[in-house]
Amino acid sequence: MQLYDMPDVRGHFGQFGGTFVAETLVEALDELRLMYEKYRHDPVFLAEYAYDLKHFVGRPSPIYHAKRLSDKVGGAQIYLKREDLNHTGAHKINNTIGQALLAKRMGKPRVIAETGAGQHGVATATIAARMGLECVVYMGSEDIKRQAPNVFRMKLLGATVVPVESGSKTLKDALNEAMRDWVTNVHNTFYIIGTVAGPHPYPMMVRDFQAIIGIEAKQQMQEMVGRQPDAVIACVGGGSNAMGIFYPYIDVPNVRLIGVEAAGHGLETGMHAAPLTTNSPVGVLHGNRTYLMQDNDGNIIETHSVSAGLDYPGVGPEHAWLKDIKRAEYVAITDDDAMAAFHNLCRTEGIIPALESSHALAYAEKMAKTMRKDEIILVNLSGRGDKDINTVAKLANITL
Amino acid sequence: MSRIQTTFATLKQEGKTALVPYITAGDPHPNHTVNLMHTLVKFGADMIELGVPFSDPMADGPVIQRASERALKHKVGLTAVLQMVKDFRAVDQKTPIILMGYANPIEAIGAKAFADRAKAADVDGVITVDYPPEECADYVQELRSRDIDPIFLLSPTTEPSRVDLIVKQASGFVYYVSLKGVTGAANLDINEVSGRVADIRKKTNLPVGVGFGIRDAVTAKATAAIADAVVVGSRIVTTIESSTDENLLSNVAALMTELKTAVDAAKQ
């Protein structure tokens, strides 16, 4: 029996979540909410979703015992949930398939998306090509510079990539611009949000489509080691890969759930993207109420992280809730520690992780050292690092 | 009666439609805002919609986004905007001031504290773009208990059953957004707007304002013929953006004169 039953009918997780949007979008969100209610338990819909996950994405993604890394760190055994092996290279595709199937059923020929690191943009462009939908992706011009390979992939897949020049020119501004597009083209357009943020029903719907990660992990851990891990660790920007692996574990006792935010140059410098770890004030942005990095006037402040996918001033409302009810813990890892963990995994295990996932790896290493050798940490390796090679080369002074 | 109600009652007796210009507070520079407000009134504004700058103005098009960015460069936030209203009131106690902005600056100080401070600054109405009525019952209560009008938007996509819900929460007037999209977007279809305004009037006795897409004398006049208030935003902000410190007030005065003539001609 599922003991945890969130959100409420209007999308609230306690004081968090909700539907804070301009009036023009209310009807579109009502329509989406009703359609999702209709299909979320529909056997034909779920069968189509499952088929694509298996045959198009390559699920289930394996769990891998990172034995050499565990030995090197010295302490708990580190296991990796290999979302990096998914088609398109990250967990993002799980969600875009689900939402694109809904878009088809709602008769919307055009999909739009926001993207930070480009992984959600690529996953949206991919499924749009696969289903014959027009695709427009909004991306901050700063992110376009640091994630050039993903921009090229989206273009190859037939998507239009629109550079966003407003505000800080990163993920939050891309989301603003996608919202503006949606308000204008709401009659023929489905907005595929990539994270567990946005107005209801997005945080719930994206979580549900990503929950396959945790559902598989529970079964795989049981088969592989005969028990569940002592801790599950995932990185948190908006928080979709973390919600995906956490959600099926919420009701499982004695499994610690740990979300890792980006500490950037260090929490004390202010140049980070860690609203939960730093106890930022609660506010309203992008359609929901959550913890938000902001100034005294309620304006959103600029964030910093070496990984574009974590560079977001807010966090999904369900994470805010899990923090408040103390079911999950939130910590932060600096750019430098994430880079070290990145190189460590490359050299010890032959796996190039995404910079986002490297934050989760870095915390797993820290924590493993304090644990016994028979204890187990499961890390959600949410994506692969091919997209990050230019950033890493620059930071590590490697000539390509 | 609140200032907004008094203004509409007087205009109704005169057979006129209200002209409501929008400017973003602090644009192009905080030193100009109060002077700009007095200029707007002198050249025909019946009420003023004063935008509160916000870092993430999701419902606004590029023109008003840029205005917000210019104001934020000078650190103009909600506290500074309320001070501007106080300064304006030192000279003008008659013209209603309606703040327009987003939820988060209000969340940052809290609904009750905001309502207290808005009252102290003598604000008459507040439009909060991303507070739909379902999410802000307490906030509406705080405003109404201080005789500040919570003004809600209705859009072309608002279902008739929601119109009932919204007009119950609203006071002062209701604001019909004349097109799907952000501020400053394409031209409005006056026939469609006319039908929707008529539908809204069947459900409420509140005055109906119309905004979004009104960009010149022609559209202002056509809208004035069917609405109780005509809101002009992006067109005025564009004029501010393209002016110098020297010709700012005269350019805005010229535009207001043109709009006022058009609005007054509509019901003659």
XYZ file of C-alpha atoms in Angstrom:
668
model
C 0.000 0.000 0.000
C 1.231 3.483 -0.884
C 1.282 5.465 2.371
C 2.580 8.663 0.823
C -0.089 10.334 -1.269
C 1.007 13.684 -2.632
C 0.142 16.150 -4.080
C -3.477 17.145 -3.319
C -5.979 17.618 -6.160
C -4.743 21.134 -6.873
C -1.101 20.133 -6.910
C -0.078 21.229 -3.412
C 2.646 19.509 -1.428
C 1.821 21.139 1.886
C 2.512 24.848 1.325
C 4.506 24.100 -1.844
C 3.474 23.539 -5.477
C 0.137 24.807 -6.798
C -0.834 26.612 -10.001
C 0.540 30.147 -10.028
C 0.056 31.200 -13.635
C -1.467 34.001 -15.677
C -5.149 33.527 -16.461
C -4.514 32.688 -20.128
C -2.794 29.433 -19.114
C -5.386 28.235 -16.612
C -7.579 26.519 -19.175
C -4.609 24.809 -20.846
C -3.448 23.465 -17.490
C -6.962 22.283 -16.633
C -7.105 20.458 -19.946
C -3.703 18.876 -19.324
C -4.645 17.880 -15.779
C -7.819 16.163 -16.989
C -6.042 14.384 -19.848
C -3.296 13.184 -17.558
C -5.874 11.932 -15.022
C -7.567 10.083 -17.848
C -4.443 8.374 -19.168
C -2.123 7.904 -16.182
C -3.705 4.545 -15.369
C -4.900 3.696 -18.890
C -3.502 0.263 -19.892
C -3.108 1.163 -23.586
C -1.296 4.408 -22.798
C 0.974 2.708 -20.272
C 1.705 -0.132 -22.702
C 2.792 2.360 -25.367
C 4.981 4.158 -22.829
C 6.511 0.865 -21.673
C 7.116 -0.243 -25.269
C 9.061 2.907 -26.095
C 11.051 2.719 -22.863
C 12.096 -0.808 -23.719
C 12.653 -0.669 -27.470
C 13.520 2.996 -28.079
C 15.333 3.946 -24.858
C 16.809 0.543 -24.038
C 15.340 0.121 -20.555
C 15.728 -1.251 -18.022
C 18.971 0.589 -17.400
C 21.361 -1.654 -15.454
C 22.667 -1.250 -11.952
C 26.418 -1.483 -11.797
C 28.605 -2.176 -8.773
C 31.436 0.368 -8.961
C 33.826 -1.941 -7.160
C 37.128 -0.286 -8.025
C 35.734 3.110 -7.053
C 34.376 1.666 -3.786
C 37.744 0.066 -2.996
C 39.605 3.259 -3.805
C 37.320 5.385 -1.630
C 37.430 2.787 1.139
C 34.094 2.288 2.885
C 30.544 1.616 1.704
C 29.910 -0.147 -1.615
C 28.857 2.294 -4.340
C 26.316 1.131 -6.904
C 25.302 3.164 -9.956
C 21.889 3.300 -11.614
C 23.011 3.678 -15.210
C 20.639 6.300 -16.670
C 23.653 7.439 -18.688
C 23.138 4.367 -20.879
C 19.677 5.497 -22.019
C 19.190 6.559 -25.617
C 20.141 10.283 -25.804
C 22.413 9.862 -22.792
C 20.353 10.811 -19.749
C 17.185 10.194 -17.772
C 15.357 13.059 -19.520
C 13.997 10.810 -22.299
C 11.773 8.864 -19.833
C 9.673 11.964 -19.286
C 9.618 13.324 -22.843
C 8.200 10.037 -24.144
C 5.362 10.192 -21.624
C 4.521 13.812 -22.382
C 4.817 13.391 -26.151
C 2.359 10.482 -25.997
C -0.047 12.833 -24.201
C 0.561 15.572 -26.792
C -0.404 13.092 -29.526
C -3.610 12.158 -27.724
C -4.468 15.830 -27.213
C -4.015 16.489 -30.939
C -1.225 19.045 -30.488
C 1.092 19.021 -33.534
C 3.736 21.274 -31.971
C 5.847 20.747 -28.854
C 8.087 23.242 -27.078
C 10.673 22.788 -24.352
C 13.152 24.697 -22.214
C 16.612 23.321 -21.683
C 19.670 24.106 -19.578
C 22.371 21.519 -20.219
C 20.595 20.584 -23.421
C 19.731 17.042 -22.350
C 16.022 17.759 -22.040
C 16.129 19.671 -25.327
C 17.777 16.726 -27.052
C 15.311 14.288 -25.484
C 12.387 16.442 -26.644
C 13.811 16.893 -30.156
C 14.358 13.143 -30.309
C 10.840 12.140 -29.404
C 9.405 14.894 -31.613
C 11.311 13.429 -34.566
C 10.209 9.921 -33.608
C 6.531 10.998 -33.473
C 6.509 13.552 -36.291
C 5.876 16.644 -34.152
C 7.185 20.156 -34.778
C 9.703 21.047 -32.055
C 10.984 24.381 -30.721
C 13.533 24.450 -27.887
C 14.318 27.563 -25.822
C 17.848 27.752 -24.465
C 19.719 30.549 -22.708
C 22.440 32.043 -24.902
C 24.986 31.411 -22.108
C 24.050 27.730 -22.074
C 24.216 27.530 -25.867
C 27.878 28.531 -25.574
C 28.790 25.947 -22.947
C 26.731 23.063 -24.374
C 27.470 23.367 -28.088
C 27.389 19.610 -28.882
C 23.797 19.325 -27.641
C 22.741 22.349 -29.691
C 24.084 20.610 -32.773
C 22.271 17.382 -31.882
C 18.943 19.198 -31.519
C 19.420 20.802 -34.927
C 20.274 17.449 -36.511
C 17.038 16.092 -35.064
C 15.062 18.820 -36.818
C 14.327 21.080 -33.868
C 14.486 24.873 -33.926
C 16.735 26.133 -31.120
C 15.826 29.653 -29.996
C 18.542 31.516 -28.049
C 17.158 33.388 -25.026
C 18.884 36.717 -24.376
C 16.822 37.976 -21.445
C 17.757 37.989 -17.751
C 20.693 35.751 -16.830
C 20.462 33.937 -20.211
C 20.253 30.502 -18.543
C 17.672 27.838 -17.694
C 15.213 30.027 -15.753
C 15.039 32.510 -18.619
C 14.534 29.690 -21.116
C 11.584 28.570 -18.993
C 10.154 32.122 -19.000
C 10.422 32.251 -22.779
C 8.827 28.827 -23.253
C 5.932 29.971 -21.036
C 5.511 33.061 -23.229
C 5.412 30.878 -26.346
C 2.853 28.611 -24.707
C 0.575 31.522 -23.710
C 0.633 32.684 -27.324
C 0.248 29.313 -29.082
C -1.750 27.415 -26.521
C -4.289 26.132 -29.110
C -1.803 23.942 -31.027
C 1.160 23.599 -28.670
C 2.085 21.172 -25.886
C 4.726 22.420 -23.470
C 7.014 19.536 -22.433
C 8.556 20.713 -19.143
C 11.741 18.811 -18.341
C 11.827 18.945 -14.585
C 9.605 18.447 -11.545
C 8.813 22.172 -11.423
C 6.276 24.379 -13.204
C 2.572 24.591 -12.391
C 0.439 21.547 -11.484
C 0.235 18.911 -12.951
C 3.843 19.093 -14.170
C 5.700 18.322 -10.911
C 3.520 15.254 -10.364
C 3.454 14.143 -13.998
C 7.219 14.455 -14.535
C 7.827 12.593 -11.267
C 5.495 9.799 -12.385
C 7.230 9.454 -15.764
C 10.643 9.418 -14.063
C 9.586 7.012 -11.304
C 10.554 4.119 -13.590
C 14.123 4.763 -12.364
C 13.277 3.950 -8.748
C 10.820 1.184 -9.615
C 13.525 -0.654 -11.559
C 16.182 0.074 -8.939
C 14.148 -1.474 -6.136
C 13.696 -4.679 -8.082
C 17.293 -4.758 -9.334
C 18.826 -4.188 -5.896
C 16.723 -6.987 -4.466
C 17.884 -9.336 -7.252
C 21.505 -8.254 -7.115
C 22.267 -7.997 -3.399
C 19.081 -9.231 -1.755
C 18.288 -5.951 -0.046
C 17.727 -2.241 -0.545
C 20.540 0.326 -0.253
C 21.249 2.254 2.955
C 21.244 5.509 1.038
C 20.079 6.721 -2.383
C 21.917 9.763 -3.713
C 20.983 11.963 -6.688
C 21.825 15.456 -7.895
C 19.142 18.165 -7.716
C 18.730 21.145 -10.020
C 14.991 21.231 -10.623
C 15.142 17.693 -9.303
C 13.643 15.287 -11.856
C 16.210 12.472 -11.720
C 16.220 12.669 -7.917
C 12.417 12.574 -7.700
C 12.401 9.667 -10.168
C 14.649 7.505 -8.016
C 13.374 8.810 -4.615
C 9.662 8.450 -5.207
C 9.376 4.640 -5.085
C 11.612 4.670 -1.996
C 9.624 7.207 0.051
C 7.621 4.477 1.792
C 10.626 2.177 2.274
C 11.973 2.510 5.807
C 15.700 2.797 6.569
C 16.663 4.069 3.116
C 18.146 7.537 3.393
C 17.301 9.806 0.460
C 19.945 12.450 -0.227
C 19.679 15.202 -2.815
C 22.872 16.974 -3.860
C 22.655 20.601 -4.952
C 25.350 22.654 -6.655
C 27.540 24.617 -4.216
C 29.277 26.283 -7.192
C 32.256 28.304 -5.981
C 31.205 27.560 -2.374
C 28.054 28.287 -0.384
C 29.823 31.097 1.505
C 30.560 32.963 -1.772
C 26.885 33.274 -2.700
C 27.795 31.909 -6.134
C 25.902 28.626 -6.043
C 22.582 27.021 -6.943
C 21.582 25.469 -3.633
C 18.250 26.921 -2.430
C 17.444 23.948 -0.170
C 20.838 23.588 1.492
C 21.019 27.324 2.218
C 17.412 27.578 3.480
C 16.411 30.184 0.901
C 13.072 31.955 1.426
C 9.855 30.456 0.081
C 8.410 32.188 -2.964
C 6.576 31.796 -6.267
C 8.296 31.257 -9.612
C 7.432 29.350 -12.781
C 3.978 28.416 -11.586
C 4.718 26.900 -8.180
C 5.612 27.833 -4.619
C 8.990 26.573 -3.442
C 12.338 27.573 -1.938
C 13.861 30.272 -4.141
C 17.164 32.131 -4.304
C 16.089 35.782 -4.233
C 16.943 39.239 -2.934
C 14.974 41.274 -0.354
C 12.689 42.656 -3.080
C 11.717 39.159 -4.232
C 13.745 39.337 -7.433
C 15.414 36.101 -8.436
C 19.200 36.243 -8.104
C 21.730 34.780 -10.489
C 22.974 31.312 -9.721
C 26.242 29.623 -10.495
C 27.223 26.050 -11.197
C 29.782 24.459 -13.465
C 26.935 22.228 -14.648
C 24.244 23.979 -16.663
C 21.661 21.392 -15.615
C 21.911 22.368 -11.934
C 22.074 26.114 -12.571
C 18.537 26.909 -11.368
C 17.454 29.251 -8.530
C 14.460 27.161 -7.438
C 13.720 23.502 -6.906
C 10.757 21.214 -7.565
C 8.060 21.697 -4.897
C 8.059 18.044 -3.867
C 11.721 18.318 -2.850
C 10.800 21.360 -0.733
C 8.124 19.202 0.897
C 10.421 16.195 1.435
C 12.932 18.525 3.079
C 10.306 19.992 5.408
C 8.917 16.597 6.471
C 12.524 15.392 6.841
C 12.070 12.401 4.539
C 14.953 13.538 2.353
C 18.187 15.363 3.190
C 19.782 17.985 0.998
C 23.470 18.807 0.776
C 25.687 20.673 -1.687
C 28.907 19.920 -3.577
C 31.259 22.526 -5.053
C 32.374 22.759 -8.679
C 35.857 21.564 -7.667
C 34.636 18.493 -5.772
C 32.305 17.584 -8.632
C 35.191 17.872 -11.120
C 37.365 15.627 -8.969
C 34.605 13.011 -8.804
C 34.182 13.299 -12.578
C 37.825 12.421 -13.215
C 37.779 9.728 -10.557
C 34.921 7.821 -12.201
C 36.514 8.149 -15.647
C 39.818 6.639 -14.438
C 38.596 3.971 -12.012
C 35.499 2.657 -13.773
C 35.743 3.657 -17.442
C 32.553 5.707 -17.231
C 32.414 9.403 -18.214
C 29.647 10.925 -16.068
C 27.710 14.132 -16.691
C 28.896 17.071 -14.569
C 25.444 17.130 -12.959
C 25.706 13.484 -11.876
C 29.290 14.108 -10.738
C 27.840 16.142 -7.848
C 25.991 13.042 -6.620
C 29.151 10.943 -7.081
C 31.240 13.426 -5.090
C 28.864 13.273 -2.149
C 28.684 9.473 -2.370
C 32.483 9.337 -2.075
C 32.455 11.613 0.969
C 29.729 9.622 2.644
C 31.090 6.172 1.749
C 34.290 6.935 3.648
C 32.294 7.223 6.868
C 30.440 3.924 6.356
C 31.191 0.211 6.767
C 32.262 -1.961 3.827
C 29.008 -3.952 3.960
C 26.847 -0.855 3.668
C 25.468 0.204 0.294
C 25.024 3.543 -1.458
C 23.028 3.743 -4.691
C 23.882 6.738 -6.892
C 21.617 7.800 -9.714
C 24.084 8.298 -12.558
C 21.593 10.509 -14.369
C 23.585 11.220 -17.524
C 26.773 10.746 -19.463
C 29.457 13.391 -19.789
C 30.019 13.523 -23.555
C 28.250 16.898 -23.659
C 30.660 18.303 -21.053
C 33.984 17.592 -22.729
C 34.585 21.225 -23.730
C 33.879 22.511 -20.216
C 36.113 19.884 -18.642
C 38.921 20.481 -21.127
C 38.864 24.185 -20.331
C 38.825 23.689 -16.552
C 41.471 20.972 -16.542
C 43.693 22.756 -19.089
C 43.540 19.795 -21.455
C 44.166 20.530 -25.145
C 41.696 18.613 -27.308
C -16.480 54.600 -2.282
C -12.933 53.791 -3.326
C -11.075 56.092 -5.702
C -11.494 53.536 -8.477
C -15.259 53.326 -7.949
C -15.571 57.112 -7.772
C -13.619 57.505 -10.984
C -15.786 55.030 -12.872
C -18.983 56.580 -11.479
C -17.942 60.070 -12.575
C -16.930 58.903 -16.046
C -20.201 57.027 -16.448
C -22.150 60.223 -15.709
C -20.086 62.011 -18.314
C -20.562 59.177 -20.806
C -16.828 58.558 -21.046
C -14.407 55.642 -21.026
C -11.394 55.620 -18.717
C -7.926 55.855 -20.252
C -5.453 53.849 -18.175
C -1.798 54.127 -19.210
C 0.782 51.649 -17.928
C 4.381 52.477 -17.109
C 7.000 50.385 -15.330
C 8.145 52.123 -12.140
C 11.819 53.095 -12.374
C 11.898 53.097 -16.186
C 13.983 54.665 -17.653
C 15.294 55.944 -14.303
C 13.658 56.167 -10.860
C 14.058 59.972 -10.892
C 11.588 60.213 -13.785
C 8.750 58.064 -12.497
C 6.770 60.529 -10.360
C 7.101 63.258 -13.022
C 5.937 60.797 -15.641
C 2.908 59.915 -13.515
C 1.908 63.580 -13.199
C 2.373 64.028 -16.947
C 0.137 61.047 -17.650
C -2.601 62.588 -15.478
C -2.196 66.067 -16.969
C -2.655 64.666 -20.479
C -5.639 62.471 -19.856
C -4.970 59.472 -17.609
C -8.023 58.641 -15.501
C -6.067 56.018 -13.571
C -2.463 54.808 -13.698
C -1.245 51.259 -13.850
C 2.212 51.207 -12.290
C 4.334 48.147 -13.056
C 6.446 46.657 -10.271
C 9.737 45.533 -11.863
C 10.412 41.794 -11.596
C 13.354 39.677 -12.659
C 11.183 37.054 -14.387
C 8.176 38.752 -16.019
C 6.703 35.656 -17.660
C 3.513 37.256 -18.990
C 5.268 40.194 -20.603
C 6.598 40.654 -24.117
C 10.043 42.052 -24.937
C 9.079 45.748 -24.555
C 7.962 45.483 -20.922
C 10.712 42.931 -20.148
C 13.276 45.548 -21.188
C 11.528 48.187 -19.068
C 11.790 45.845 -16.065
C 15.487 45.266 -16.760
C 16.162 49.021 -16.994
C 14.397 49.612 -13.670
C 16.140 46.703 -11.947
C 19.507 48.140 -12.974
C 18.631 50.983 -10.614
C 17.514 48.516 -7.912
C 13.882 49.562 -8.115
C 11.912 46.919 -6.202
C 8.538 46.878 -4.485
C 9.680 49.055 -1.563
C 10.947 51.751 -3.911
C 7.728 51.575 -5.954
C 5.585 52.146 -2.859
C 7.698 55.193 -2.005
C 7.054 56.551 -5.521
C 3.302 56.215 -4.961
C 3.667 58.141 -1.663
C 5.617 60.870 -3.438
C 2.959 61.068 -6.173
C 0.202 61.323 -3.554
C 1.872 64.369 -1.976
C 0.605 66.281 -5.034
C -2.235 64.164 -6.453
C -4.818 62.709 -4.041
C -7.403 62.044 -6.720
C -6.026 59.711 -9.407
C -6.318 55.988 -8.652
C -3.055 54.037 -8.701
C -3.101 50.361 -9.584
C 0.041 48.308 -9.021
C 0.657 45.574 -11.577
C 3.208 42.871 -10.992
C 4.036 39.321 -10.071
C 3.493 37.264 -6.934
C 7.038 36.802 -5.697
C 7.852 40.374 -4.594
C 4.642 40.211 -2.531
C 5.524 36.748 -1.172
C 8.898 38.134 -0.125
C 7.324 40.539 2.386
C 4.137 38.556 3.050
C 0.526 39.259 2.055
C -0.409 41.070 5.278
C 2.670 43.279 5.424
C 2.278 44.096 1.736
C -1.372 45.086 2.223
C -0.389 47.316 5.184
C 2.350 49.022 3.228
C 0.241 49.421 0.079
C -2.469 51.030 2.209
C 0.047 53.345 3.858
C 1.249 54.411 0.399
C -2.380 54.986 -0.670
C -2.489 52.373 -3.431
C -5.995 51.787 -4.797
C -5.819 48.466 -6.617
C -3.438 45.594 -7.298
C -3.143 43.255 -10.269
C -1.007 40.209 -9.487
C -0.505 38.376 -12.748
C 0.366 34.927 -11.385
C -2.075 34.803 -8.468
C -5.178 33.121 -9.886
C -8.124 33.379 -7.453
C -7.795 29.743 -6.358
C -4.327 30.403 -4.947
C -4.786 33.734 -3.176
C -7.922 33.781 -1.019
C -6.053 35.091 2.063
C -4.282 37.753 0.035
C -7.571 38.968 -1.464
C -8.996 39.156 2.053
C -6.038 41.228 3.279
C -6.490 43.675 0.383
C -10.261 43.989 0.605
C -10.251 44.499 4.358
C -8.131 47.609 3.682
C -10.335 48.828 0.786
C -7.691 48.014 -1.801
C -9.266 46.506 -4.913
C -7.892 43.142 -6.062
C -8.191 43.294 -9.836
C -8.211 40.042 -11.787
C -7.539 39.269 -15.411
C -9.977 37.428 -17.652
C -8.644 35.975 -20.888
C -10.039 34.686 -24.180
C -9.482 31.161 -22.812
C -11.332 31.724 -19.512
C -14.267 29.308 -19.292
C -17.681 30.874 -18.439
C -17.785 28.983 -15.120
C -14.434 30.541 -14.125
C -15.710 34.012 -15.000
C -18.270 33.528 -12.204
C -15.539 32.497 -9.770
C -13.264 35.388 -10.694
C -15.836 38.195 -10.608
C -16.830 37.054 -7.105
C -13.267 37.705 -5.870
C -12.707 40.900 -7.846
C -13.558 44.473 -6.993
C -12.845 47.834 -8.640
C -13.064 46.464 -12.159
C -12.223 43.340 -14.117
C -9.511 43.396 -16.734
C -10.164 41.545 -19.971
C -6.948 40.504 -21.721
C -7.896 40.973 -25.351
C -5.649 38.353 -26.902
C -3.807 35.129 -26.261
C -0.187 35.963 -25.660
C 2.108 38.294 -23.815
C 1.866 42.066 -23.456
C 2.620 43.963 -26.640
C 1.664 41.051 -28.918
C -0.293 41.152 -32.191
C -3.354 43.212 -33.066
C -6.635 42.548 -31.371
C -9.829 41.370 -33.069
C -12.334 43.993 -31.941
C -15.410 41.943 -32.877
C -14.285 39.020 -30.779
C -13.408 41.304 -27.875
C -16.817 42.961 -28.150
C -18.601 39.601 -27.837
C -16.511 38.541 -24.858
C -17.024 41.853 -23.050
C -20.774 41.508 -23.557
C -20.623 37.997 -22.054
C -18.690 39.278 -19.040
C -21.234 42.057 -18.469
C -23.985 39.424 -18.186
C -22.142 38.049 -15.143
C -21.056 41.176 -13.286
C -21.875 44.820 -12.736
C -18.199 45.640 -12.251
C -16.693 47.927 -14.892
C -14.763 46.037 -17.594
C -11.324 47.236 -18.653
C -9.657 45.946 -21.819
C -5.944 45.762 -22.464
C -3.187 43.981 -24.461
C -2.835 44.876 -28.140
C -4.057 48.497 -28.013
C -1.352 50.372 -29.853
C -2.774 53.487 -31.527
C -5.693 55.917 -31.812
C -7.679 53.521 -34.014
C -7.534 50.534 -31.668
C -7.963 52.783 -28.624
C -11.118 54.310 -30.068
C -12.587 50.948 -31.116
C -11.910 49.491 -27.675
C -13.244 52.557 -25.851
C -16.586 52.072 -27.597
C -17.152 48.713 -25.893
C -15.169 48.924 -22.623
C -15.283 50.999 -19.423
C -11.512 51.375 -19.407
C -8.816 51.159 -22.077
C -5.383 50.068 -20.860
C -2.372 51.006 -22.968
C 0.999 49.573 -21.943
C 3.638 48.505 -24.436
C 2.960 51.480 -26.745
C 3.708 53.938 -23.945
C 6.751 51.991 -22.777
C 8.062 51.961 -26.368
C 7.778 55.747 -26.434
C 9.643 55.976 -23.123
C 12.338 53.626 -24.434
C 12.946 55.696 -27.566
C 12.992 59.071 -25.768
C 15.888 61.056 -24.326
C 15.884 62.661 -20.876
C 15.055 65.952 -22.592
C 12.061 64.910 -24.706
C 10.679 62.099 -22.493
C 7.821 64.076 -20.937
C 6.851 65.865 -24.158
C 6.817 62.630 -26.173
C 4.632 60.902 -23.584
C 2.359 63.967 -23.440
C 1.930 63.901 -27.227
C 1.059 60.195 -27.234
C -1.398 60.613 -24.349
C -3.114 63.518 -26.133
C -3.605 61.358 -29.213
C -4.963 58.433 -27.178
C -7.211 60.639 -25.040
C -8.764 62.281 -28.107
C -9.439 58.848 -29.597
C -10.962 57.431 -26.403
C -13.169 60.497 -25.846
C -14.385 60.355 -29.448
C -15.592 56.774 -29.084
C -18.855 57.419 -27.260
C -19.802 60.789 -28.744
